[in-house]
Coordinates of C-alpha atoms in Angstrom, one line a residue:
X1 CA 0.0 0.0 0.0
X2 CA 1.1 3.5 -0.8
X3 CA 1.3 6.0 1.9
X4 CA 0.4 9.4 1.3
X5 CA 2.1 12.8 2.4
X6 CA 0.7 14.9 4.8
X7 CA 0.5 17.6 2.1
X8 CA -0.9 15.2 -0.7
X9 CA -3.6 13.9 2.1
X10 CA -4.6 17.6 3.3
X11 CA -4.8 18.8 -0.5
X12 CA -6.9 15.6 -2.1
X13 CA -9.1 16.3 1.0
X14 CA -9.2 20.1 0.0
X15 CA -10.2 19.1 -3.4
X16 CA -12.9 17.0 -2.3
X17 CA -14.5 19.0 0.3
X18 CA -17.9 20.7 0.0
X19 CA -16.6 23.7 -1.5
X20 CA -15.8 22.1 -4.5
X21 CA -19.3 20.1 -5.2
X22 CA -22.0 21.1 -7.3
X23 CA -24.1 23.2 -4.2
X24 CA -27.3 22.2 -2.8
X25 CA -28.0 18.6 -1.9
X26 CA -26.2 17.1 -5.1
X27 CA -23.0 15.8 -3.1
X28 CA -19.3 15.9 -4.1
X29 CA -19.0 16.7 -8.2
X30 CA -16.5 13.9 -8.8
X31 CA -17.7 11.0 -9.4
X32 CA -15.7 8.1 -8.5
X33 CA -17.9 5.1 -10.8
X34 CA -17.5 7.1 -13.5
X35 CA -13.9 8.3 -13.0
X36 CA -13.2 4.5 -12.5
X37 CA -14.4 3.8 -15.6
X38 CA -12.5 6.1 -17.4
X39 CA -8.9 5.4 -15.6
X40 CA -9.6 1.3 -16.3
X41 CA -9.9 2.3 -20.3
X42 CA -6.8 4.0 -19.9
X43 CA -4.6 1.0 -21.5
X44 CA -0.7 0.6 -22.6
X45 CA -1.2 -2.0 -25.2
X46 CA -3.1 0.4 -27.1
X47 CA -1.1 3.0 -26.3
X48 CA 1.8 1.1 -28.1
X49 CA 0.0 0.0 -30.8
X50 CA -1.1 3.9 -31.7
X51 CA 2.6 4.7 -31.0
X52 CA 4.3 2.1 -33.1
X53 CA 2.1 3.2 -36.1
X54 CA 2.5 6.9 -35.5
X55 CA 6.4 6.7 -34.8
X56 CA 6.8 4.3 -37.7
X57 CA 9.9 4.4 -40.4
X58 CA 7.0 4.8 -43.0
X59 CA 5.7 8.2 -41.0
X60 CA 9.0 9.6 -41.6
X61 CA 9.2 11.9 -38.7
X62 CA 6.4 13.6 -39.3
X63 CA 7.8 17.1 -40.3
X64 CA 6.3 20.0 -40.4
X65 CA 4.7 20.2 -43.7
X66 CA 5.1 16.2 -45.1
X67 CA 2.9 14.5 -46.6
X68 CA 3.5 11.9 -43.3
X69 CA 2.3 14.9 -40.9
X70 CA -0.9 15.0 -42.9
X71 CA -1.4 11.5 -42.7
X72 CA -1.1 11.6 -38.9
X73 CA -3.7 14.3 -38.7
X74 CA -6.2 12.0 -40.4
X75 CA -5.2 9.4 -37.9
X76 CA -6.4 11.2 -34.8
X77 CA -9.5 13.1 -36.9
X78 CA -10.5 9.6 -37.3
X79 CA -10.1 8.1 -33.9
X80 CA -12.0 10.9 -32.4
X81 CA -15.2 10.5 -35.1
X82 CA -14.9 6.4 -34.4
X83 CA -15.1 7.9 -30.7
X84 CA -17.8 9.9 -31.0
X85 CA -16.2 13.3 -29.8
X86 CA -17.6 16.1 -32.3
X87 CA -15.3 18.5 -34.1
X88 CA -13.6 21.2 -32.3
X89 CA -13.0 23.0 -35.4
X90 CA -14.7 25.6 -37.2
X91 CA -15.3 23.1 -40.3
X92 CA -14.4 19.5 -38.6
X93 CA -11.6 18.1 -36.9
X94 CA -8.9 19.6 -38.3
X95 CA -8.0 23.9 -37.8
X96 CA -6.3 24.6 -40.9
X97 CA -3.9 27.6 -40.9
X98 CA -1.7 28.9 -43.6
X99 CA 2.7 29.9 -43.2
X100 CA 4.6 31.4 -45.6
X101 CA 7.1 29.5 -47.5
X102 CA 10.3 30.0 -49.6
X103 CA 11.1 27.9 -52.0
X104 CA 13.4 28.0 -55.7
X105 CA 11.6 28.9 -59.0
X106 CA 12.5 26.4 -61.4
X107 CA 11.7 28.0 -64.8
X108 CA 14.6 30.9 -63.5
X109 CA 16.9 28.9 -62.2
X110 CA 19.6 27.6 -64.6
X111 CA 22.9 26.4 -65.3
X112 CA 24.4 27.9 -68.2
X113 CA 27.6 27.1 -69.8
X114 CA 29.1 28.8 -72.4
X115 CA 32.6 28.5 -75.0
X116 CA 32.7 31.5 -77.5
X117 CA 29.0 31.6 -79.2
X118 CA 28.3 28.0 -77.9
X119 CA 25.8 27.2 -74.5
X120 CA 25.4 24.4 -72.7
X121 CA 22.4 25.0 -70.3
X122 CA 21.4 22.6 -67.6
X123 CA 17.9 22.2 -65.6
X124 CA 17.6 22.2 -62.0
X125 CA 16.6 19.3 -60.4
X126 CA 17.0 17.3 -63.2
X127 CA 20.7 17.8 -64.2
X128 CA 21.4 19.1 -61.1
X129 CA 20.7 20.3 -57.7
X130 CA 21.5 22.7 -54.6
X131 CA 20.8 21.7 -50.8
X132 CA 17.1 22.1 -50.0
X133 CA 17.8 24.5 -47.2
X134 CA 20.2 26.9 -50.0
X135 CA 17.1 29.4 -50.9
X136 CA 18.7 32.4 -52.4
X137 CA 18.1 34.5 -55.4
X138 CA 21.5 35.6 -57.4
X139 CA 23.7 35.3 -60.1
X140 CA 27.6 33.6 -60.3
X141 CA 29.1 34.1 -63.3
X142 CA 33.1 32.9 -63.7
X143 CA 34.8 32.6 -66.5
X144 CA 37.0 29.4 -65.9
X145 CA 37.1 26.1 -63.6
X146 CA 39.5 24.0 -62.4
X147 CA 39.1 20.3 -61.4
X148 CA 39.8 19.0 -58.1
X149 CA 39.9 15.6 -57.7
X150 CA 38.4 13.9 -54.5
X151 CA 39.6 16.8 -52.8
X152 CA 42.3 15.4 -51.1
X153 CA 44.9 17.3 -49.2
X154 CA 47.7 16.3 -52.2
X155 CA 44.9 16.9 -54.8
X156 CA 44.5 20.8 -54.0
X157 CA 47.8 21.8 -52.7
X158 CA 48.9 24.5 -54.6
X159 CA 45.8 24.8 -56.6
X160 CA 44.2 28.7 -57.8
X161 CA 40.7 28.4 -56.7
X162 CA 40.3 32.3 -56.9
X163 CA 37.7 34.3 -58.9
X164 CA 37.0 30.0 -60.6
X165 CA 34.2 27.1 -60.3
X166 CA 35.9 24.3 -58.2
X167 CA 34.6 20.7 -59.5
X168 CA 35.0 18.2 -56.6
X169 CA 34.5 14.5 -56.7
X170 CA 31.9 13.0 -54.4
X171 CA 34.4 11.1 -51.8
X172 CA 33.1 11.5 -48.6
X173 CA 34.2 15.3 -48.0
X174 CA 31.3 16.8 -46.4
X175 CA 30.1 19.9 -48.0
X176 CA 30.7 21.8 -45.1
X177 CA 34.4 21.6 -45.5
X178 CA 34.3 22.3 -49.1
X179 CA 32.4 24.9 -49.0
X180 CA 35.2 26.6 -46.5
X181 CA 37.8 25.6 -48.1
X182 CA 36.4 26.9 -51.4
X183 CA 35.5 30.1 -50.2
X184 CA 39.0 30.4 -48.5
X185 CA 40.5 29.6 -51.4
X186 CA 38.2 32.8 -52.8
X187 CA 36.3 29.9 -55.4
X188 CA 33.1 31.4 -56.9
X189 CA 31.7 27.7 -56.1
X190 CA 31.4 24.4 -55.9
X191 CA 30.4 21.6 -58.6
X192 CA 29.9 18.3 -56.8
X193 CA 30.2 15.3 -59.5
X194 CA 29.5 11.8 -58.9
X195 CA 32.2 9.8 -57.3
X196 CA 33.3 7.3 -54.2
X197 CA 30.8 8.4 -52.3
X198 CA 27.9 8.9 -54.5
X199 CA 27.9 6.7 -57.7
X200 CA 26.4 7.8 -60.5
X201 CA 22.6 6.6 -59.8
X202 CA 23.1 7.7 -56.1
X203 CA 23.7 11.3 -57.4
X204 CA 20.9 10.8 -59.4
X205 CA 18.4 10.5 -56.6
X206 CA 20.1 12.9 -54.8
X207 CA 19.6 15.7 -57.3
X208 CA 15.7 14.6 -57.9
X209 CA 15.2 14.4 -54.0
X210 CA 16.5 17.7 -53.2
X211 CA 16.1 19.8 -56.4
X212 CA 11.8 18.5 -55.2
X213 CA 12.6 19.9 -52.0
X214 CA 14.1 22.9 -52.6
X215 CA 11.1 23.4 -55.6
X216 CA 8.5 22.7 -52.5
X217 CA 10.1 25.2 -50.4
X218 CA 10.9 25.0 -46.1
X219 CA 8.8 27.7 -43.8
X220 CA 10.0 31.3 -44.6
X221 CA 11.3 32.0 -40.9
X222 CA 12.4 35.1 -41.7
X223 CA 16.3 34.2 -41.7
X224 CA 17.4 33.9 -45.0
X225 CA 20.8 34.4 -46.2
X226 CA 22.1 34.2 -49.3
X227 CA 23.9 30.8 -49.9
X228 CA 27.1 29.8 -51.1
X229 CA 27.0 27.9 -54.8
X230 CA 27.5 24.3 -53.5
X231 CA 25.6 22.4 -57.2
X232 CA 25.6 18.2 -57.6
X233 CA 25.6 17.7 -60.7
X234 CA 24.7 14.4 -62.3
X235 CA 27.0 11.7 -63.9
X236 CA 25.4 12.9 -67.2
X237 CA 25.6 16.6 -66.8
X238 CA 29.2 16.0 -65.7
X239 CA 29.9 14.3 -68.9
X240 CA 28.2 17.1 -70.9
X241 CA 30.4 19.6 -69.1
X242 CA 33.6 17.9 -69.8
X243 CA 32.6 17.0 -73.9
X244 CA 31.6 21.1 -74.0
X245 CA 35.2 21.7 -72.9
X246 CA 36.6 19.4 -74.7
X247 CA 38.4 17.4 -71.5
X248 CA 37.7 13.6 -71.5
X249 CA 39.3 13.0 -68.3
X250 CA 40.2 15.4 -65.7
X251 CA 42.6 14.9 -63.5
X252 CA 43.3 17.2 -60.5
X253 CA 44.7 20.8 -61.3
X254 CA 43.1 20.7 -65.2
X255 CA 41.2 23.8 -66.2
X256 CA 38.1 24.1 -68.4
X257 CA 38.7 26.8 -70.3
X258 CA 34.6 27.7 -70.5
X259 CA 32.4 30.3 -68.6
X260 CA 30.1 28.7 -66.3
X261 CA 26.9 31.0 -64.8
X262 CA 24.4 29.5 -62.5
X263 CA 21.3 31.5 -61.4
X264 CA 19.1 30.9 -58.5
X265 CA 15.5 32.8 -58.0
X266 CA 13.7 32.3 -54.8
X267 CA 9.8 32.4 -54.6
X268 CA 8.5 34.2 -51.7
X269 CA 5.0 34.6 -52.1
X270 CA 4.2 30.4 -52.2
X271 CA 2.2 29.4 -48.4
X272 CA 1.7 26.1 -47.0
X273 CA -1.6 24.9 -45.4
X274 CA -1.0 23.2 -42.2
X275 CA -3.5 21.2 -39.9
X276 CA -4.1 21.4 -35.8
X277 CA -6.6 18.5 -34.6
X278 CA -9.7 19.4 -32.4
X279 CA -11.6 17.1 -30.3
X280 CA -15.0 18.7 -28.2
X281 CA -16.3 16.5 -25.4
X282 CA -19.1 19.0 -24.6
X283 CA -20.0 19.0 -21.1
X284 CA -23.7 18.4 -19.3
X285 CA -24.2 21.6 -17.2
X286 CA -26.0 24.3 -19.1
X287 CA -23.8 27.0 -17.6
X288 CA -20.3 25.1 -16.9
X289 CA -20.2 23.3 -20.4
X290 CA -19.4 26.8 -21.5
X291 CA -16.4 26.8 -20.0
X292 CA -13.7 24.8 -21.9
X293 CA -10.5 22.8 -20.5
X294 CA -7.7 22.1 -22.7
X295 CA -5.4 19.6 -23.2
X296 CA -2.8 20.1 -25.8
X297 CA 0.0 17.8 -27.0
X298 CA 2.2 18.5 -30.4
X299 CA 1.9 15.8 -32.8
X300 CA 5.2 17.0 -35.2
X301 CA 8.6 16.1 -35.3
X302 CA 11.5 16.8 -37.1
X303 CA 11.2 14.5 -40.1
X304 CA 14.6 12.8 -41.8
X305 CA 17.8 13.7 -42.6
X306 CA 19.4 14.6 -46.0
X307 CA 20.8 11.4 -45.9
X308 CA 17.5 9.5 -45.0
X309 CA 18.0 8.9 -41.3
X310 CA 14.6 9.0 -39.9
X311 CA 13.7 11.0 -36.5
X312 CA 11.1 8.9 -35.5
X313 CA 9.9 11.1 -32.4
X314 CA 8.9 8.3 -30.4
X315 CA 9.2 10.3 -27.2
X316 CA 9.1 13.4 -29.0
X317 CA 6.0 13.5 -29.1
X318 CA 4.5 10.2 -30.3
X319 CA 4.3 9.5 -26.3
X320 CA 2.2 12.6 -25.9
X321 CA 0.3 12.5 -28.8
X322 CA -0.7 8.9 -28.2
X323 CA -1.6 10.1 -23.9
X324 CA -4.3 12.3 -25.9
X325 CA -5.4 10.0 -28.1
X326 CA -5.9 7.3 -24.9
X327 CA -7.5 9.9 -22.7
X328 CA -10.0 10.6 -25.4
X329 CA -10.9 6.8 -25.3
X330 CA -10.9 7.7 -21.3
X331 CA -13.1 10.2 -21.9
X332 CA -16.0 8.3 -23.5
X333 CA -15.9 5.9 -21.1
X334 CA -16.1 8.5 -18.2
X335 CA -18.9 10.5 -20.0
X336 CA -19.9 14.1 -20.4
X337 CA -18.1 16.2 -17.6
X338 CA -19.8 19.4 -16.3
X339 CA -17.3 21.1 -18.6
X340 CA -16.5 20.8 -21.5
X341 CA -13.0 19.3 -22.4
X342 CA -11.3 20.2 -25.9
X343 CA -8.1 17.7 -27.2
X344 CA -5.7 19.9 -29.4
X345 CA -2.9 18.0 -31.2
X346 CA -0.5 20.9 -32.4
X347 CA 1.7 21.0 -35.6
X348 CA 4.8 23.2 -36.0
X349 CA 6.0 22.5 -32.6
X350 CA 8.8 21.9 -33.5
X351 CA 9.7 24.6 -36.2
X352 CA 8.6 27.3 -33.0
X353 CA 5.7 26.6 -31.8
X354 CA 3.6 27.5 -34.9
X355 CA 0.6 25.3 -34.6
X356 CA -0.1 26.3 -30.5
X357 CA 0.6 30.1 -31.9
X358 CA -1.7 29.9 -34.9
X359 CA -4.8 28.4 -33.2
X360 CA -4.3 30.6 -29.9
X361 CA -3.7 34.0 -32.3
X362 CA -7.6 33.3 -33.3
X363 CA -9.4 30.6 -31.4
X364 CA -12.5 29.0 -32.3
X365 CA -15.2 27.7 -29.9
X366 CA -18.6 27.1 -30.4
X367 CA -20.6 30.2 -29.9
X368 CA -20.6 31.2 -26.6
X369 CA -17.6 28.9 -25.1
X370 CA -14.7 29.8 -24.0
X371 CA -11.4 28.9 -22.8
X372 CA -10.4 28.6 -18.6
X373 CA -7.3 26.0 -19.0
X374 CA -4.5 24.0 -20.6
X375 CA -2.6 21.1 -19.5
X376 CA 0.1 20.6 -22.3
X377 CA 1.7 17.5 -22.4
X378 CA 4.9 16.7 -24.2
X379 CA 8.2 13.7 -23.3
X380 CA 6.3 11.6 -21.1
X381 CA 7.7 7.5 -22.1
X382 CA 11.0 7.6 -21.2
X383 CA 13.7 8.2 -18.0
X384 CA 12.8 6.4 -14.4
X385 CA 9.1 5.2 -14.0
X386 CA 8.4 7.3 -10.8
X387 CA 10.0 10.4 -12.3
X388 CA 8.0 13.1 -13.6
X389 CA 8.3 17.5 -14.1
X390 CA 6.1 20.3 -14.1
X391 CA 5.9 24.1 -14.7
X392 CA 4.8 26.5 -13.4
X393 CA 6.1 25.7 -10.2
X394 CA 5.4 27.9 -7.0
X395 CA 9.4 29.4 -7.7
X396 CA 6.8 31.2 -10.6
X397 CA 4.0 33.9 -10.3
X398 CA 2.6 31.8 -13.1
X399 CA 1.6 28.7 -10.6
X400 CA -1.8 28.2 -10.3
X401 CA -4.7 25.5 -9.1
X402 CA -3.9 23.0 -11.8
X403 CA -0.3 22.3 -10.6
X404 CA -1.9 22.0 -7.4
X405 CA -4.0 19.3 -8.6
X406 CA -1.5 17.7 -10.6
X407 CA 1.1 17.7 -7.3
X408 CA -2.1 16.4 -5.4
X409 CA -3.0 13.7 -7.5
X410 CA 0.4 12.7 -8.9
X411 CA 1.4 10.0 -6.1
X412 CA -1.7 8.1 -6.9
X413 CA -0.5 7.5 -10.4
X414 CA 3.0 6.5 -9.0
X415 CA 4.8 9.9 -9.4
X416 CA 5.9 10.5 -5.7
X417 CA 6.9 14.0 -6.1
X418 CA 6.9 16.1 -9.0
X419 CA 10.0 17.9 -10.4
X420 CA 10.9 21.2 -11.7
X421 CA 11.2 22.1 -15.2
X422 CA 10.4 26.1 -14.9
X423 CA 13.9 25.9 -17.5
X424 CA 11.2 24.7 -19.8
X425 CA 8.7 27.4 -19.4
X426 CA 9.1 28.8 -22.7
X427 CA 9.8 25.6 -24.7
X428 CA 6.5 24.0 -25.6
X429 CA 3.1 24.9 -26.8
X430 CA 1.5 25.9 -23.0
X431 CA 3.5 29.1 -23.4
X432 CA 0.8 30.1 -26.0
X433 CA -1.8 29.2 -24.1
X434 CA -0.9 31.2 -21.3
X435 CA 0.5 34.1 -23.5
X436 CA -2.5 34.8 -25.6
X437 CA -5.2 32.8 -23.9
X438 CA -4.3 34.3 -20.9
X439 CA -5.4 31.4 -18.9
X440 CA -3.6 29.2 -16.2
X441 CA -1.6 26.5 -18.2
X442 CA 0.3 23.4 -16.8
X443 CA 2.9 21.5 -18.7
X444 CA 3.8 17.8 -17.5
X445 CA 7.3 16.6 -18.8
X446 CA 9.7 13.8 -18.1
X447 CA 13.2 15.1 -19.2
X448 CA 15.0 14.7 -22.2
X449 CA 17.2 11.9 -23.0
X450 CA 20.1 10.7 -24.6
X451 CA 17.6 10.0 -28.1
X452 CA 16.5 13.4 -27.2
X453 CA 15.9 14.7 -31.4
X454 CA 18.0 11.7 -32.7
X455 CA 17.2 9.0 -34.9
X456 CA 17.2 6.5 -31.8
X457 CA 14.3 8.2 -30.1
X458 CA 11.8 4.7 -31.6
X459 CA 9.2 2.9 -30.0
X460 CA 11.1 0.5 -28.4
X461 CA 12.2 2.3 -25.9
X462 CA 9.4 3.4 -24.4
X463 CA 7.9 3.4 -21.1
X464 CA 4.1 2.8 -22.2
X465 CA 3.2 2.2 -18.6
X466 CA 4.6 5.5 -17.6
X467 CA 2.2 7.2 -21.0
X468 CA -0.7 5.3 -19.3
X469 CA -0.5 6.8 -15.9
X470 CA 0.3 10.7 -16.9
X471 CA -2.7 10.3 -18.8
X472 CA -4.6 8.8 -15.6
X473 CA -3.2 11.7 -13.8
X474 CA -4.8 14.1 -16.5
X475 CA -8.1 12.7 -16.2
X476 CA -7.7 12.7 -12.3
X477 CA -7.4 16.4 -13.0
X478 CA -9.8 17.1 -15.1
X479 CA -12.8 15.0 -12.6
X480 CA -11.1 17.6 -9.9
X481 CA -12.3 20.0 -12.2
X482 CA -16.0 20.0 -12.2
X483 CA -16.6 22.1 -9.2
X484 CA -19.0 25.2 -9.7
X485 CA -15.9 27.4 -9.1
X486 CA -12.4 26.6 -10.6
X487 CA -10.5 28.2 -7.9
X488 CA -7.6 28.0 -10.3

C-alpha cells in the first residue's frame, strides 16, 4: 500500500471537500464510478500499438509540412469521429492555418555554360541540384574552372581556386568543408560530381530528392541568407560539361577553359496549409459546459535527414500525442463532464511553436464557449518510471490551481513527487496558451534523453506504462475539475 504525504492527504481532502461540489443537496462533483471507468480504459497495449504506427519508419518523422504529418492528422481526426467526440474546429476536426514558404523557381533557375558563341544549359533538379535549405536568389558568373579531384589534401595543394568554379569529386568530404575551403580559397563555387561516395545513380536520386525539396520550399522563418553555390551535378551533366570543354578526363589541377553561370531565384509569395486537430467532449451543465479545458499535446517532429536517417519522435512526441489519443478513449468511457474538455494536437511544434501560436492568435469555440485551462503535455515514455516534471512551479508567479492538482493527485499514479522544469517554461506549446489565452496552463514533462531529437528516439524504448498513468493523472485532473468554481 502506498502511503500518502501529509501535504498530498490535506490537498486531495481540500479538493474533495464541500466547496468544490455542485451546491445544494447534489453531493461531491467527482464522481468516483465514473472516473473508474474512465482510468480502467486508460490501456498501454493500445497506447503502443497507436505509437508504433504513429512513430513508424513509413511516417518519416512527421515534419512539419510532409505529406507523413498530414497522414497523422487524419489518424487522430479519425479516432476521435470512431469515438464519438464532435469536431472542435470551425469546419471538422482539423484547424487549418496557412505559413509562408520559400522555396526555388524552377523556370529561372539555370545552369548555363558557355565557350565563344556556344551554350550548354542545364535544368535544375534534373541535371542538377543545390541543398534544399540553399534558398537564395543571385547570379555567379566565372569565367573558368579548375578540377579538383576527390579533394584530397595532395589533390588541391597549390591549386588557384580564386575568382573560378571548383569541381570536386563526391568522396566522402562533407560539403561543409568544401564549402570553406572553397570560399577560403576565394572559389566562386562548388560543382559536386558523382564519385566514391555517391555513384552515378546515387547522385541521381540525390539531385531529384533535393532539387523537389528545394522546388517545394521549407517555412519562410524570416532568416534567409544568401547561400554559397555548392551544385551536384549528375553523372550525365558532368559528362556534358567535360565534352563542351573538350576534357575527357580530368585529373586534378586541369582547367576548363569555358564560362560557367548559375542562377538561383527564390519564390517568396508560395504558403503552405497546415493542420491542428480538435476534439470537443461537450460537457452536461447548461452554464459550466461553457467553460472549456484544454489539453494540448504537439503531434510533429522533425522528419529525416538529408541522408535519410529517420527522427522517429517516439518520445518526441508520439508519447504525448498517443496520452491524448488514450484519454479521449478515457473520456467516452467516463462520459460528459460538467465542462467541457477540448483535445488539441499541435503541428509546428517543433519549427517554433507555430501550430499552438496559430490556433491561440484566433481561437474557435462554439458560440458562446470559451477557454479557462491548458494542461500541455509533451516527453512523457522515457527516464525512471516514478520520475516526472512540471511548470509552473510555485518558484513562478505563473503557478496556479492546476499544478496543485497535478502535485495532489500525482502519487496516486506513481509519481511521488513532481519535479521542476520552470527551464522549460518557454519551450513547448502551453507558453501560447498562457501568453495569448491568458489562462492558467500546466505543462507535465519527463526530461529529455540521450535519443532526445535523434534517430534513436523509436518505440522500443518506451515506457508505455509510464504514458498510461500521466494520462490517468490528467483525467484525475480534469474530474477535480468539475466544481461550480475553478478556484484555479
Amino acid at each position: 500500500m502506498r502511503f500518502l504525504s501529509l501535504f498530498t492527504f490535506c490537498t486531495l481532502a481540500s479538493l474533495c471537500s464541500p466547496s468544490f461540489s455542485s451546491g445544494g443537496d447534489s453531493g461531491l462533483v467527482s464522481s468516483p464510478v465514473a472516473l473508474e471507468r474512465g482510468l480502467i480504459q486508460l490501456d498501454a497495449d493500445r497506447i503502443r500499438a497507436d505509437l508504433y504506427f504513429l512513430a513508424s519508419d513509413e511516417m518519416r518523422g512527421r515534419d512539419t509540412p510532409s505529406p507523413e504529418q498530414r497522414i497523422a492528422a487524419r489518424f487522430i481526426a479519425a479516432r476521435l469521429e470512431r469515438l464519438g467526440w464532435q469536431p472542435g474546429a470551425e469546419d471538422g476536426y482539423l484547424h487549418e492555418y496557412e505559413l509562408p514558404i520559400q522555396g526555388l523557381d524552377g523556370l529561372a533557375c539555370q545552369v548555363l555554360v558557355e565557350s565563344g558563341d556556344e551554350r550548354l544549359r542545364f535544368e535544375f533538379a534534373r541535371d542538377y541540384a543545390c541543398h534544399p535549405s540553399s534558398i537564395s536568389t543571385y547570379q555567379v558568373r566565372g569565367e573558368e574552372l579548375i578540377y579538383a579531384g576527390g579533394f584530397g589534401k595532395d589533390e588541391i595543394e597549390g591549386l588557384d581556386f580564386k575568382n573560378r568554379w571548383v569541381i570536386a569529386e563526391s568522396s566522402g568530404v562533407g560539403f561543409g568543408r568544401l564549402r570553406r575551403i572553397a570560399r577560403k580559397g576565394g572559389a566562386l563555387g562548388v560543382l559536386v560530381v558523382p564519385g566514391s561516395e555517391l555513384s552515378p545513380a546515387a547522385m541521381a536520386d540525390r539531385v531529384e530528392s533535393w532539387g523537389t525539396r528545394a522546388l517545394e520550399g521549407k517555412l519562410n522563418r524570416g532568416r534567409s541568407r544568401r547561400a554559397y553555390p555548392l551544385l551536384y551535378l549528375t553523372a550525365d551533366a558532368a559528362r556534358k560539361l567535360y565534352d563542351f570543354a573538350g576534357v575527357s578526363d580530368p585529373v586534378a589541377g586541369d582547367v576548363l577553359a569555358v564560362s560557367l553561370q548559375e542562377t538561383r531565384a527564390s519564390k517568396d509569395d508560395a504558403r503552405v496549409g497546415l493542420e491542428n486537430v480538435c476534439g470537443l467532449w461537450p460537457g452536461s451543465d447548461p452554464v459550466l459546459r461553457n467553460e472549456v479545458l484544454i489539453i494540448s499535446a504537439h503531434y510533429d517532429h522533425v522528419g529525416a535527414s538529408d541522408e535519410g536517417e529517420i527522427y522517429n519522435g517516439a518520445d518526441d512526441n508520439g508519447s504525448g500525442t498517443c496520452g491524448l489519443l488514450a484519454l479521449a478513449e478515457g473520456l467516452v468511457e467516463y462520459g460528459p463532464m460538467r465542462r467541457t474538455v477540448m483535445l488539441i494536437w499541435v503541428s509546428g511544434e517543433e519549427k517554433g511553436l507555430l501550430g499552438s501560436a496559430a490556433w491561440t492568435s484566433d481561437p474557435w469555440f462554439p458560440e458562446g464557449m470559451q477557454p479557462v485551462a491548458d494542461i500541455n503535455i509533451d516527453m512523457i515514455g522515457r527516464n525512471a518510471s516514478d520520475y516526472l516534471l512540471i511548470t509552473p512551479t510555485a518558484e513562478r508567479a505563473e503557478y496556479n490551481g492546476l499544478v496543485r492538482r497535478a502535485e495532489a493527485l500525482a502519487p496516486l499514479e506513481g509519481f511521488p513527487k513532481l519535479g521542476n522544469c520552470d527551464a522549460y517554461w518557454s519551450r513547448s506549446d502551453h507558453a501560447n496558451f498562457s501568453r495569448n489565452l491568458h489562462i492558467p496552463v500546466t505543462f507535465l514533462f519527463s526530461d529529455v534523453h540521450e535519443d532526445y531529437h535523434k534517430p534513436s528516439d523509436t518505440p522500443d524504448k518506451i515506457d508505455y506504462d509510464k504514458i498510461r498513468r500521466v494520462a490517468r493523472l490528467v483525467l484525475r485532473m480534469l474530474d477535480s475539475l468539475q466544481a461550480d468554481e475553478l478556484n484555479l
